[in-house]
Short mmCIF file of C-alpha atoms in Angstrom, two decimals:
data_model
loop_
_atom_site.label_atom_id
_atom_site.label_comp_id
_atom_site.label_asym_id
_atom_site.label_seq_id
_atom_site.Cartn_x
_atom_site.Cartn_y
_atom_site.Cartn_z
CA MET M 549 101.00 129.91 22.43
CA LYS M 550 99.98 132.13 25.34
CA PRO M 551 96.32 132.22 26.43
CA THR M 552 94.49 135.45 25.65
CA VAL M 553 91.94 137.42 27.70
CA TYR M 554 89.57 140.06 26.36
CA LEU M 555 89.22 143.03 28.74
CA ALA M 556 85.52 143.91 28.57
CA GLY M 557 83.85 146.76 30.39
CA ALA M 558 82.24 150.14 29.98
CA ILE M 559 83.81 152.86 27.84
CA ALA M 560 81.09 155.42 27.06
CA GLY M 561 80.42 157.71 30.00
CA LEU M 562 83.85 157.13 31.53
CA SER M 563 86.92 159.34 31.25
CA GLY M 564 89.76 158.16 29.03
CA PRO M 565 91.96 157.35 32.03
CA GLU M 566 89.12 155.36 33.65
CA ALA M 567 88.53 153.31 30.50
CA ILE M 568 92.24 152.72 29.88
CA GLY M 569 93.68 152.54 33.42
CA TRP M 570 92.23 149.31 34.77
CA ARG M 571 92.86 147.59 31.44
CA GLY M 572 96.53 148.58 31.56
CA ASP M 573 96.87 147.32 35.13
CA ALA M 574 95.17 144.02 34.25
CA ALA M 575 97.34 143.62 31.15
CA ASP M 576 100.52 144.21 33.17
CA TYR M 577 99.61 141.72 35.88
CA LEU M 578 98.32 139.06 33.49
CA GLY M 579 101.37 139.55 31.27
CA GLN M 580 103.59 138.70 34.23
CA ARG M 581 101.65 135.42 34.50
CA GLY M 582 102.06 134.56 30.82
CA VAL M 583 98.63 135.75 29.63
CA GLU M 584 98.11 138.10 26.70
CA THR M 585 95.26 140.60 26.66
CA LEU M 586 93.07 142.27 24.07
CA SER M 587 91.67 145.70 24.87
CA PRO M 588 88.82 147.45 23.09
CA MET M 589 90.74 150.68 23.79
CA ARG M 590 93.73 149.74 21.63
CA GLY M 591 94.06 151.98 18.62
CA LYS M 592 91.97 154.68 20.32
CA LEU M 593 94.57 157.12 21.55
CA GLY M 594 92.15 159.90 20.63
CA LEU M 595 90.12 159.00 23.75
CA ALA M 596 93.04 158.83 26.20
CA SER M 597 92.63 162.36 27.52
CA SER M 598 88.84 162.59 27.30
CA LEU M 599 87.11 163.84 30.41
CA LYS M 600 83.98 161.92 29.44
CA ILE M 601 83.77 159.56 26.48
CA GLY M 602 80.62 160.21 24.50
CA PRO M 603 78.78 158.24 21.82
CA CYS M 604 80.93 156.76 19.06
CA SER M 605 79.34 159.09 16.49
CA THR M 606 81.29 161.89 18.18
CA TYR M 607 84.58 160.24 17.22
CA ALA M 608 83.89 158.47 13.90
CA HIS M 609 86.05 161.03 12.06
CA LEU M 610 89.10 159.72 13.99
CA GLY M 611 89.26 156.45 12.06
CA PRO M 612 87.77 153.02 11.49
CA PHE M 613 88.07 151.81 15.10
CA TYR M 614 85.79 154.62 16.25
CA THR M 615 82.85 153.80 13.96
CA PRO M 616 79.96 151.52 14.95
CA GLN M 617 81.02 149.03 12.27
CA GLY M 618 84.66 149.07 13.34
CA ILE M 619 83.82 148.72 17.03
CA MET M 620 81.46 145.79 16.42
CA ALA M 621 83.76 143.94 13.99
CA ARG M 622 86.91 144.26 16.08
CA ASP M 623 85.29 143.51 19.45
CA TYR M 624 83.36 140.50 18.14
CA ASN M 625 86.52 139.15 16.51
CA ASP M 626 88.41 139.65 19.79
CA VAL M 627 85.78 137.70 21.75
CA LYS M 628 85.87 134.92 19.15
CA ARG M 629 89.66 134.54 19.33
CA CYS M 630 90.22 134.97 23.07
CA ASP M 631 90.28 132.15 25.63
CA ALA M 632 88.33 134.00 28.34
CA LEU M 633 86.86 137.39 29.25
CA LEU M 634 87.63 139.63 32.21
CA VAL M 635 84.60 141.90 32.56
CA ASN M 636 84.84 144.97 34.80
CA LEU M 637 81.43 146.39 35.74
CA LEU M 638 82.50 148.03 39.00
CA GLY M 639 80.96 151.39 39.84
CA LEU M 640 78.57 151.61 36.92
CA THR M 641 75.30 153.46 37.39
CA LYS M 642 73.73 152.47 34.07
CA PRO M 643 74.01 149.31 31.98
CA SER M 644 76.90 148.99 29.55
CA LEU M 645 75.13 147.74 26.43
CA GLY M 646 78.27 146.84 24.51
CA THR M 647 79.57 144.84 27.46
CA THR M 648 76.32 142.91 27.72
CA MET M 649 76.70 142.01 24.03
CA GLU M 650 80.23 140.82 24.69
CA LEU M 651 78.97 138.64 27.55
CA ALA M 652 76.31 137.17 25.25
CA TRP M 653 78.93 136.42 22.59
CA ALA M 654 81.12 134.74 25.21
CA TYR M 655 78.19 132.62 26.36
CA MET M 656 77.34 131.66 22.80
CA LEU M 657 80.96 130.81 22.01
CA GLN M 658 81.41 128.93 25.32
CA LYS M 659 84.14 131.26 26.56
CA PRO M 660 84.45 131.60 30.36
CA ALA M 661 83.75 135.09 31.66
CA VAL M 662 84.88 136.43 35.01
CA VAL M 663 82.68 139.37 35.94
CA VAL M 664 83.80 141.92 38.52
CA MET M 665 80.98 143.88 40.13
CA GLU M 666 79.56 144.87 43.47
CA LYS M 667 77.68 142.33 45.57
CA GLU M 668 74.51 144.37 45.08
CA GLY M 669 73.27 147.59 43.53
CA ASN M 670 74.95 147.27 40.14
CA PRO M 671 72.58 147.88 37.17
CA HIS M 672 73.73 144.56 35.63
CA ASP M 673 72.53 142.62 38.65
CA ASN M 674 69.59 140.23 38.78
CA HIS M 675 68.61 139.96 35.11
CA PRO M 676 68.19 136.20 34.61
CA MET M 677 69.78 136.01 31.15
CA LEU M 678 72.68 138.25 32.08
CA MET M 679 73.28 136.35 35.30
CA GLN M 680 73.38 133.08 33.31
CA ALA M 681 76.16 134.57 31.16
CA MET M 682 78.29 135.24 34.29
CA PRO M 683 79.75 131.87 35.25
CA PHE M 684 82.26 133.53 37.59
CA ARG M 685 81.44 136.63 39.62
CA VAL M 686 83.79 138.37 42.05
CA GLU M 687 83.81 141.73 43.82
CA THR M 688 87.32 143.10 43.19
CA LEU M 689 89.51 143.49 40.14
CA GLU M 690 92.32 141.66 41.94
CA GLU M 691 90.01 138.65 42.49
CA GLY M 692 88.98 138.83 38.85
CA ILE M 693 92.56 138.81 37.60
CA ASP M 694 93.48 135.91 39.88
CA THR M 695 90.36 133.96 38.84
CA ILE M 696 91.15 134.43 35.13
CA ALA M 697 94.73 133.29 35.72
CA VAL M 698 93.55 130.14 37.51
CA ILE M 699 91.01 129.34 34.76
CA LEU M 700 93.80 129.60 32.20
CA GLY M 701 96.23 127.55 34.28
CA LYS M 702 98.57 130.44 35.00
#
């Protein structure tokens, strides 16, 4: 069985291509190394061309994966069943609340999380509880992908 990585990171406030693009790149590279990925953007083709993704209430009519209940159930289940998390927080100007929940779940479930964010200035920086939930922190997505692969023995 291949190891699995959950691709956590902001969605709301980003464009569809921003939310999907890095996840696709990470999935391609990790797939070449024998690692499967789970994306919170799967099943959400309705957001692919969005210029700016708004609150989930805007999209609830598109189906169960767009509702608060669907988002929470699927993402929590993904964190429970994955082997590790790759968390992309690069370039954010406000905290990603869903991503902080995913980091807390990973900590609770003893799943390693590799967090990609700037050395300083990121809104997720310097909160003691959040920092405790970041066992691995790197500054580039490439470093994050390589770190995840090493953790998983790939």
